[in-house]
CSV table of N, CA, C and O in Angstrom, one decimal:
chain,number,residue,atom,x,y,z
A,1,MET,N,-2.0,-44.2,12.0
A,1,MET,CA,-2.8,-43.0,12.3
A,1,MET,C,-4.3,-43.5,12.2
A,1,MET,O,-4.7,-44.1,11.3
A,2,PRO,N,-5.0,-43.1,13.2
A,2,PRO,CA,-6.5,-43.4,13.2
A,2,PRO,C,-7.2,-42.6,12.2
A,2,PRO,O,-6.8,-41.5,11.8
A,3,LYS,N,-8.4,-43.1,11.8
A,3,LYS,CA,-9.2,-42.4,10.8
A,3,LYS,C,-9.7,-41.1,11.5
A,3,LYS,O,-10.2,-41.2,12.6
A,4,PRO,N,-9.5,-40.0,10.8
A,4,PRO,CA,-9.9,-38.7,11.4
A,4,PRO,C,-11.4,-38.6,11.4
A,4,PRO,O,-12.1,-39.1,10.6
A,5,LYS,N,-11.9,-37.8,12.4
A,5,LYS,CA,-13.3,-37.5,12.4
A,5,LYS,C,-13.7,-36.5,11.3
A,5,LYS,O,-14.8,-36.6,10.7
A,6,TYR,N,-12.8,-35.6,11.0
A,6,TYR,CA,-13.1,-34.6,9.9
A,6,TYR,C,-11.9,-34.6,9.0
A,6,TYR,O,-10.7,-34.7,9.3
A,7,HIS,N,-12.2,-34.4,7.7
A,7,HIS,CA,-11.2,-34.3,6.6
A,7,HIS,C,-11.6,-33.0,5.9
A,7,HIS,O,-12.7,-32.9,5.4
A,8,LEU,N,-10.6,-32.1,5.9
A,8,LEU,CA,-10.8,-30.8,5.3
A,8,LEU,C,-10.1,-30.8,3.9
A,8,LEU,O,-8.9,-31.0,3.9
A,9,PHE,N,-10.8,-30.5,2.9
A,9,PHE,CA,-10.2,-30.4,1.6
A,9,PHE,C,-10.1,-28.9,1.2
A,9,PHE,O,-11.1,-28.2,1.2
A,10,VAL,N,-8.9,-28.4,0.9
A,10,VAL,CA,-8.7,-27.0,0.6
A,10,VAL,C,-8.3,-26.9,-0.9
A,10,VAL,O,-7.3,-27.4,-1.3
A,11,CYS,N,-9.1,-26.2,-1.6
A,11,CYS,CA,-8.8,-26.0,-3.0
A,11,CYS,C,-7.5,-25.2,-3.2
A,11,CYS,O,-7.5,-24.0,-2.6
A,12,ASN,N,-6.5,-25.7,-3.8
A,12,ASN,CA,-5.3,-25.0,-4.1
A,12,ASN,C,-5.0,-24.8,-5.6
A,12,ASN,O,-3.9,-24.7,-6.0
A,13,ASN,N,-6.1,-24.9,-6.4
A,13,ASN,CA,-5.9,-24.9,-7.8
A,13,ASN,C,-5.3,-23.6,-8.3
A,13,ASN,O,-5.5,-22.5,-7.8
A,14,LYS,N,-4.4,-23.8,-9.3
A,14,LYS,CA,-3.7,-22.6,-9.9
A,14,LYS,C,-4.0,-22.6,-11.4
A,14,LYS,O,-3.8,-23.6,-12.1
A,15,ARG,N,-4.6,-21.6,-11.9
A,15,ARG,CA,-4.8,-21.4,-13.3
A,15,ARG,C,-3.9,-20.4,-13.9
A,15,ARG,O,-3.3,-19.5,-13.2
A,16,PRO,N,-3.7,-20.3,-15.2
A,16,PRO,CA,-2.9,-19.3,-15.9
A,16,PRO,C,-3.4,-17.9,-15.6
A,16,PRO,O,-4.6,-17.7,-15.5
A,17,PRO,N,-2.6,-16.9,-15.6
A,17,PRO,CA,-3.0,-15.5,-15.4
A,17,PRO,C,-4.1,-15.2,-16.4
A,17,PRO,O,-4.0,-15.5,-17.6
A,18,GLY,N,-5.1,-14.5,-15.9
A,18,GLY,CA,-6.1,-14.0,-16.8
A,18,GLY,C,-7.2,-15.0,-17.2
A,18,GLY,O,-8.1,-14.7,-17.9
A,19,HIS,N,-7.1,-16.2,-16.6
A,19,HIS,CA,-8.1,-17.2,-16.9
A,19,HIS,C,-9.5,-16.7,-16.4
A,19,HIS,O,-9.6,-16.2,-15.3
A,20,PRO,N,-10.5,-16.9,-17.2
A,20,PRO,CA,-11.9,-16.3,-16.9
A,20,PRO,C,-12.5,-16.9,-15.6
A,20,PRO,O,-13.3,-16.2,-14.9
A,21,ARG,N,-12.1,-18.1,-15.2
A,21,ARG,CA,-12.7,-18.7,-14.0
A,21,ARG,C,-11.9,-18.3,-12.7
A,21,ARG,O,-12.4,-18.4,-11.6
A,22,GLY,N,-10.7,-17.7,-12.9
A,22,GLY,CA,-9.9,-17.4,-11.7
A,22,GLY,C,-9.4,-18.7,-11.1
A,22,GLY,O,-9.6,-19.8,-11.6
A,23,CYS,N,-8.8,-18.5,-9.9
A,23,CYS,CA,-8.4,-19.7,-9.1
A,23,CYS,C,-8.3,-19.4,-7.6
A,23,CYS,O,-8.0,-18.3,-7.2
A,24,CYS,N,-8.4,-20.5,-6.8
A,24,CYS,CA,-8.4,-20.3,-5.4
A,24,CYS,C,-7.0,-19.9,-4.9
A,24,CYS,O,-6.8,-19.1,-4.0
A,25,GLN,N,-5.9,-20.3,-5.6
A,25,GLN,CA,-4.6,-20.0,-5.2
A,25,GLN,C,-4.4,-18.4,-5.3
A,25,GLN,O,-3.8,-17.8,-4.4
A,26,ASP,N,-4.9,-17.8,-6.3
A,26,ASP,CA,-4.8,-16.4,-6.5
A,26,ASP,C,-5.7,-15.6,-5.4
A,26,ASP,O,-5.5,-14.5,-5.2
A,27,LEU,N,-6.6,-16.3,-4.8
A,27,LEU,CA,-7.5,-15.8,-3.8
A,27,LEU,C,-7.0,-16.1,-2.3
A,27,LEU,O,-7.7,-15.8,-1.4
A,28,GLY,N,-5.8,-16.7,-2.2
A,28,GLY,CA,-5.2,-16.8,-0.9
A,28,GLY,C,-5.3,-18.2,-0.3
A,28,GLY,O,-5.1,-18.4,0.9
A,29,SER,N,-5.5,-19.2,-1.1
A,29,SER,CA,-5.7,-20.6,-0.6
A,29,SER,C,-4.4,-21.2,0.0
A,29,SER,O,-4.4,-21.9,1.0
A,30,GLN,N,-3.2,-20.7,-0.4
A,30,GLN,CA,-2.0,-21.2,0.2
A,30,GLN,C,-1.8,-20.7,1.6
A,30,GLN,O,-1.5,-21.5,2.5
A,31,GLU,N,-2.1,-19.4,1.8
A,31,GLU,CA,-2.1,-18.9,3.1
A,31,GLU,C,-3.1,-19.5,4.0
A,31,GLU,O,-2.9,-19.7,5.2
A,32,LEU,N,-4.3,-19.8,3.5
A,32,LEU,CA,-5.4,-20.4,4.2
A,32,LEU,C,-4.9,-21.8,4.6
A,32,LEU,O,-5.1,-22.2,5.8
A,33,TRP,N,-4.4,-22.6,3.7
A,33,TRP,CA,-3.9,-23.9,4.1
A,33,TRP,C,-2.9,-23.9,5.2
A,33,TRP,O,-2.9,-24.7,6.1
A,34,GLN,N,-1.9,-22.9,5.1
A,34,GLN,CA,-0.9,-22.8,6.1
A,34,GLN,C,-1.6,-22.4,7.5
A,34,GLN,O,-1.2,-23.0,8.5
A,35,SER,N,-2.5,-21.6,7.5
A,35,SER,CA,-3.2,-21.2,8.7
A,35,SER,C,-4.0,-22.4,9.3
A,35,SER,O,-4.0,-22.6,10.5
A,36,LEU,N,-4.6,-23.2,8.5
A,36,LEU,CA,-5.3,-24.4,8.9
A,36,LEU,C,-4.3,-25.4,9.6
A,36,LEU,O,-4.5,-25.9,10.6
A,37,ALA,N,-3.2,-25.6,8.9
A,37,ALA,CA,-2.1,-26.5,9.4
A,37,ALA,C,-1.6,-26.0,10.7
A,37,ALA,O,-1.3,-26.8,11.7
A,38,GLU,N,-1.3,-24.7,10.9
A,38,GLU,CA,-0.8,-24.1,12.1
A,38,GLU,C,-1.9,-24.3,13.2
A,38,GLU,O,-1.5,-24.6,14.4
A,39,GLU,N,-3.1,-24.1,12.9
A,39,GLU,CA,-4.2,-24.2,14.0
A,39,GLU,C,-4.3,-25.7,14.4
A,39,GLU,O,-4.5,-26.0,15.6
A,40,LEU,N,-4.2,-26.6,13.4
A,40,LEU,CA,-4.2,-28.0,13.7
A,40,LEU,C,-3.0,-28.4,14.7
A,40,LEU,O,-3.2,-29.1,15.7
A,41,ASP,N,-1.8,-27.8,14.4
A,41,ASP,CA,-0.7,-28.0,15.3
A,41,ASP,C,-0.9,-27.5,16.6
A,41,ASP,O,-0.6,-28.1,17.7
A,42,ASN,N,-1.4,-26.2,16.7
A,42,ASN,CA,-1.7,-25.6,18.0
A,42,ASN,C,-2.6,-26.3,18.9
A,42,ASN,O,-2.5,-26.4,20.1
A,43,ARG,N,-3.6,-26.9,18.2
A,43,ARG,CA,-4.6,-27.7,19.0
A,43,ARG,C,-4.3,-29.1,19.1
A,43,ARG,O,-5.0,-29.8,19.9
A,44,MET,N,-3.3,-29.6,18.4
A,44,MET,CA,-2.8,-31.0,18.5
A,44,MET,C,-4.0,-32.0,18.2
A,44,MET,O,-4.2,-32.9,18.9
A,45,LEU,N,-4.8,-31.7,17.2
A,45,LEU,CA,-5.9,-32.5,16.8
A,45,LEU,C,-5.6,-33.5,15.7
A,45,LEU,O,-6.4,-33.8,14.9
A,46,TYR,N,-4.4,-34.0,15.7
A,46,TYR,CA,-3.9,-34.9,14.6
A,46,TYR,C,-4.8,-36.1,14.4
A,46,TYR,O,-4.9,-36.6,13.3
A,47,ASP,N,-5.4,-36.7,15.5
A,47,ASP,CA,-6.2,-37.8,15.4
A,47,ASP,C,-7.7,-37.5,15.0
A,47,ASP,O,-8.5,-38.4,14.7
A,48,THR,N,-8.0,-36.2,15.0
A,48,THR,CA,-9.4,-35.8,14.7
A,48,THR,C,-9.5,-35.1,13.4
A,48,THR,O,-10.6,-35.3,12.7
A,49,VAL,N,-8.5,-34.4,12.9
A,49,VAL,CA,-8.6,-33.6,11.7
A,49,VAL,C,-7.5,-33.9,10.7
A,49,VAL,O,-6.3,-34.0,11.1
A,50,LYS,N,-7.8,-34.1,9.4
A,50,LYS,CA,-6.8,-34.2,8.4
A,50,LYS,C,-7.1,-33.1,7.4
A,50,LYS,O,-8.2,-32.8,7.1
A,51,ILE,N,-6.0,-32.5,6.9
A,51,ILE,CA,-6.1,-31.4,5.9
A,51,ILE,C,-5.4,-31.8,4.7
A,51,ILE,O,-4.3,-32.2,4.7
A,52,THR,N,-6.1,-31.7,3.6
A,52,THR,CA,-5.6,-32.1,2.3
A,52,THR,C,-5.8,-31.0,1.2
A,52,THR,O,-6.9,-30.5,1.1
A,53,GLY,N,-4.8,-30.7,0.5
A,53,GLY,CA,-4.9,-29.8,-0.6
A,53,GLY,C,-5.6,-30.5,-1.8
A,53,GLY,O,-5.4,-31.7,-2.0
A,54,ALA,N,-6.4,-29.7,-2.5
A,54,ALA,CA,-7.1,-30.3,-3.7
A,54,ALA,C,-6.9,-29.4,-4.9
A,54,ALA,O,-6.6,-28.2,-4.8
A,55,THR,N,-7.1,-30.1,-6.1
A,55,THR,CA,-7.1,-29.2,-7.3
A,55,THR,C,-8.6,-28.7,-7.4
A,55,THR,O,-9.3,-28.8,-6.5
A,56,CYS,N,-8.9,-28.2,-8.5
A,56,CYS,CA,-10.2,-27.5,-8.7
A,56,CYS,C,-11.4,-28.4,-8.2
A,56,CYS,O,-11.6,-29.5,-8.6
A,57,VAL,N,-12.2,-27.7,-7.3
A,57,VAL,CA,-13.4,-28.4,-6.8
A,57,VAL,C,-14.7,-27.8,-7.4
A,57,VAL,O,-15.8,-28.3,-7.1
A,58,GLY,N,-14.6,-26.8,-8.2
A,58,GLY,CA,-15.7,-26.4,-9.0
A,58,GLY,C,-16.1,-24.9,-8.8
A,58,GLY,O,-16.0,-24.2,-9.8
A,59,PRO,N,-16.6,-24.5,-7.6
A,59,PRO,CA,-17.1,-23.1,-7.6
A,59,PRO,C,-16.0,-22.1,-7.4
A,59,PRO,O,-15.8,-21.5,-6.3
A,60,CYS,N,-15.2,-21.8,-8.5
A,60,CYS,CA,-14.0,-21.0,-8.5
A,60,CYS,C,-14.4,-19.5,-8.0
A,60,CYS,O,-13.5,-18.9,-7.4
A,61,ASN,N,-15.6,-19.1,-8.3
A,61,ASN,CA,-15.9,-17.7,-7.9
A,61,ASN,C,-16.2,-17.6,-6.4
A,61,ASN,O,-16.4,-16.5,-5.9
A,62,LYS,N,-16.2,-18.7,-5.7
A,62,LYS,CA,-16.4,-18.7,-4.2
A,62,LYS,C,-15.1,-19.0,-3.4
A,62,LYS,O,-15.1,-19.3,-2.3
A,63,GLY,N,-14.0,-19.0,-4.1
A,63,GLY,CA,-12.7,-19.4,-3.5
A,63,GLY,C,-12.1,-18.4,-2.5
A,63,GLY,O,-12.5,-17.2,-2.6
A,64,PRO,N,-11.3,-18.9,-1.7
A,64,PRO,CA,-10.9,-20.2,-1.5
A,64,PRO,C,-12.0,-21.1,-0.9
A,64,PRO,O,-12.8,-20.6,0.0
A,65,VAL,N,-12.1,-22.3,-1.4
A,65,VAL,CA,-13.1,-23.3,-0.9
A,65,VAL,C,-12.5,-24.3,0.0
A,65,VAL,O,-11.4,-24.8,-0.2
A,66,VAL,N,-13.3,-24.6,1.1
A,66,VAL,CA,-12.9,-25.6,2.0
A,66,VAL,C,-14.1,-26.6,2.1
A,66,VAL,O,-15.2,-26.1,2.4
A,67,ILE,N,-13.9,-27.8,1.9
A,67,ILE,CA,-14.9,-28.8,2.0
A,67,ILE,C,-14.7,-29.7,3.3
A,67,ILE,O,-13.6,-30.2,3.5
A,68,VAL,N,-15.7,-29.8,4.1
A,68,VAL,CA,-15.5,-30.6,5.3
A,68,VAL,C,-16.3,-31.9,5.2
A,68,VAL,O,-17.5,-31.9,5.0
A,69,TYR,N,-15.5,-33.0,5.3
A,69,TYR,CA,-16.1,-34.3,5.3
A,69,TYR,C,-15.9,-35.0,6.6
A,69,TYR,O,-14.9,-34.6,7.3
A,70,PRO,N,-16.8,-35.8,7.1
A,70,PRO,CA,-17.9,-36.4,6.3
A,70,PRO,C,-19.2,-35.6,6.2
A,70,PRO,O,-20.2,-36.1,5.7
A,71,ASP,N,-19.2,-34.4,6.7
A,71,ASP,CA,-20.4,-33.6,6.8
A,71,ASP,C,-20.9,-33.1,5.4
A,71,ASP,O,-22.0,-32.6,5.3
A,72,ASN,N,-20.0,-33.1,4.4
A,72,ASN,CA,-20.3,-32.6,3.1
A,72,ASN,C,-20.7,-31.2,3.1
A,72,ASN,O,-21.7,-30.8,2.5
A,73,VAL,N,-20.0,-30.4,3.9
A,73,VAL,CA,-20.2,-28.9,4.0
A,73,VAL,C,-19.2,-28.2,3.2
A,73,VAL,O,-18.0,-28.5,3.3
A,74,TRP,N,-19.7,-27.3,2.4
A,74,TRP,CA,-18.8,-26.5,1.5
A,74,TRP,C,-18.8,-25.1,1.9
A,74,TRP,O,-19.8,-24.4,2.0
A,75,TYR,N,-17.6,-24.6,2.3
A,75,TYR,CA,-17.4,-23.2,2.7
A,75,TYR,C,-16.7,-22.5,1.6
A,75,TYR,O,-15.8,-23.0,1.0
A,76,GLY,N,-17.1,-21.2,1.4
A,76,GLY,CA,-16.5,-20.4,0.4
A,76,GLY,C,-16.0,-19.1,0.9
A,76,GLY,O,-16.4,-18.6,2.0
A,77,ASN,N,-15.1,-18.5,0.1
A,77,ASN,CA,-14.5,-17.2,0.5
A,77,ASN,C,-13.8,-17.3,1.9
A,77,ASN,O,-13.9,-16.3,2.7
A,78,VAL,N,-13.3,-18.4,2.2
A,78,VAL,CA,-12.6,-18.7,3.5
A,78,VAL,C,-11.3,-18.0,3.5
A,78,VAL,O,-10.5,-18.1,2.6
A,79,LYS,N,-11.1,-17.2,4.6
A,79,LYS,CA,-9.8,-16.5,4.8
A,79,LYS,C,-9.1,-17.1,6.0
A,79,LYS,O,-9.7,-17.7,6.8
A,80,ALA,N,-7.8,-16.7,6.1
A,80,ALA,CA,-7.0,-17.2,7.2
A,80,ALA,C,-7.6,-16.7,8.5
A,80,ALA,O,-7.6,-17.5,9.5
A,81,GLU,N,-8.2,-15.6,8.5
A,81,GLU,CA,-8.8,-15.1,9.8
A,81,GLU,C,-10.1,-15.9,10.2
A,81,GLU,O,-10.6,-15.7,11.3
A,82,ASP,N,-10.6,-16.7,9.3
A,82,ASP,CA,-11.8,-17.6,9.6
A,82,ASP,C,-11.4,-18.9,10.3
A,82,ASP,O,-12.2,-19.7,10.7
A,83,VAL,N,-10.1,-19.2,10.3
A,83,VAL,CA,-9.6,-20.6,10.7
A,83,VAL,C,-10.0,-20.9,12.2
A,83,VAL,O,-10.5,-22.0,12.4
A,84,LYS,N,-9.8,-20.0,13.1
A,84,LYS,CA,-10.1,-20.2,14.5
A,84,LYS,C,-11.6,-20.5,14.6
A,84,LYS,O,-12.0,-21.4,15.4
A,85,GLU,N,-12.4,-19.7,13.9
A,85,GLU,CA,-13.9,-20.0,14.0
A,85,GLU,C,-14.2,-21.4,13.4
A,85,GLU,O,-15.1,-22.1,14.0
A,86,LEU,N,-13.6,-21.7,12.4
A,86,LEU,CA,-13.8,-23.0,11.8
A,86,LEU,C,-13.5,-24.2,12.8
A,86,LEU,O,-14.3,-25.1,12.9
A,87,PHE,N,-12.4,-24.0,13.4
A,87,PHE,CA,-12.0,-25.0,14.4
A,87,PHE,C,-12.9,-25.0,15.7
A,87,PHE,O,-13.3,-26.0,16.2
A,88,ASP,N,-13.2,-23.8,16.1
A,88,ASP,CA,-14.1,-23.6,17.3
A,88,ASP,C,-15.5,-24.1,17.0
A,88,ASP,O,-16.1,-24.8,17.9
A,89,THR,N,-16.1,-23.7,15.9
A,89,THR,CA,-17.5,-23.9,15.6
A,89,THR,C,-17.7,-25.3,14.9
A,89,THR,O,-18.5,-26.1,15.5
A,90,HIS,N,-17.1,-25.5,13.8
A,90,HIS,CA,-17.4,-26.7,13.1
A,90,HIS,C,-16.7,-28.0,13.7
A,90,HIS,O,-17.4,-29.0,14.0
A,91,ILE,N,-15.4,-27.8,13.9
A,91,ILE,CA,-14.7,-29.0,14.4
A,91,ILE,C,-15.0,-29.2,15.9
A,91,ILE,O,-15.2,-30.3,16.3
A,92,GLY,N,-15.1,-28.1,16.6
A,92,GLY,CA,-15.3,-28.2,18.1
A,92,GLY,C,-16.7,-28.5,18.5
A,92,GLY,O,-16.9,-29.3,19.4
A,93,LYS,N,-17.7,-27.9,17.8
A,93,LYS,CA,-19.1,-28.1,18.2
A,93,LYS,C,-19.9,-28.8,17.2
A,93,LYS,O,-21.1,-29.1,17.5
A,94,GLY,N,-19.4,-29.1,16.0
A,94,GLY,CA,-20.1,-29.8,15.0
A,94,GLY,C,-21.2,-28.9,14.3
A,94,GLY,O,-22.2,-29.4,13.7
A,95,GLU,N,-21.1,-27.6,14.5
A,95,GLU,CA,-22.0,-26.6,13.9
A,95,GLU,C,-21.5,-26.0,12.7
A,95,GLU,O,-20.3,-25.7,12.6
A,96,THR,N,-22.3,-25.7,11.7
A,96,THR,CA,-21.9,-25.1,10.5
A,96,THR,C,-21.8,-23.6,10.7
A,96,THR,O,-22.4,-23.0,11.6
A,97,ILE,N,-21.0,-22.9,9.9
A,97,ILE,CA,-20.8,-21.5,9.9
A,97,ILE,C,-21.6,-20.9,8.7
A,97,ILE,O,-21.1,-20.9,7.6
A,98,ASP,N,-22.8,-20.5,9.0
A,98,ASP,CA,-23.7,-20.0,8.0
A,98,ASP,C,-23.1,-19.0,7.0
A,98,ASP,O,-23.4,-19.0,5.8
A,99,ARG,N,-22.4,-18.0,7.5
A,99,ARG,CA,-21.9,-16.9,6.7
A,99,ARG,C,-20.9,-17.4,5.7
A,99,ARG,O,-20.7,-16.7,4.7
A,100,LEU,N,-20.3,-18.6,5.9
A,100,LEU,CA,-19.3,-19.1,4.9
A,100,LEU,C,-19.9,-20.2,4.0
A,100,LEU,O,-19.2,-20.6,3.0
A,101,LEU,N,-21.1,-20.6,4.3
A,101,LEU,CA,-21.7,-21.7,3.5
A,101,LEU,C,-21.9,-21.3,2.0
A,101,LEU,O,-22.3,-20.2,1.7
A,102,ILE,N,-21.5,-22.2,1.1
A,102,ILE,CA,-21.8,-22.0,-0.3
A,102,ILE,C,-23.2,-22.6,-0.5
A,102,ILE,O,-23.4,-23.8,-0.3
A,103,PRO,N,-24.2,-21.8,-1.0
A,103,PRO,CA,-25.5,-22.4,-1.2
A,103,PRO,C,-25.5,-23.6,-2.2
A,103,PRO,O,-24.7,-23.6,-3.2
A,104,GLU,N,-26.3,-24.6,-2.0
A,104,GLU,CA,-26.4,-25.8,-2.8
A,104,GLU,C,-26.5,-25.4,-4.3
A,104,GLU,O,-25.9,-26.1,-5.1
A,105,ALA,N,-27.3,-24.4,-4.6
A,105,ALA,CA,-27.5,-24.1,-6.0
A,105,ALA,C,-26.3,-23.5,-6.7
A,105,ALA,O,-26.2,-23.4,-7.9
A,106,GLU,N,-25.2,-23.1,-5.9
A,106,GLU,CA,-24.0,-22.5,-6.4
A,106,GLU,C,-22.9,-23.5,-6.5
A,106,GLU,O,-21.8,-23.1,-6.8
A,107,LEU,N,-23.1,-24.7,-6.2
A,107,LEU,CA,-22.0,-25.7,-6.2
A,107,LEU,C,-21.9,-26.3,-7.6
A,107,LEU,O,-22.8,-26.4,-8.4
């Protein structure tokens, strides 16, 4: 497999119930990962995009979190309904999605 142009890391961390930091899995990261994988399949971008689940990436209150490399762009509160826009805008055009960006000060 060739080196992908983009590597998406999706936080799938799971914490015990009632943990004060919460977790991305409780905020829908499994459904998000599935939607990303389905969109990747639909667009057949296997040589361009790699999707990897990750444990805690830090900003739990912004979850689910998706990190796009090599751009080092961190998106927060990403939902399954944002996936098409992510592929159209960031993957397709190389443009960030401002409304999903996690501010640098909150990372």
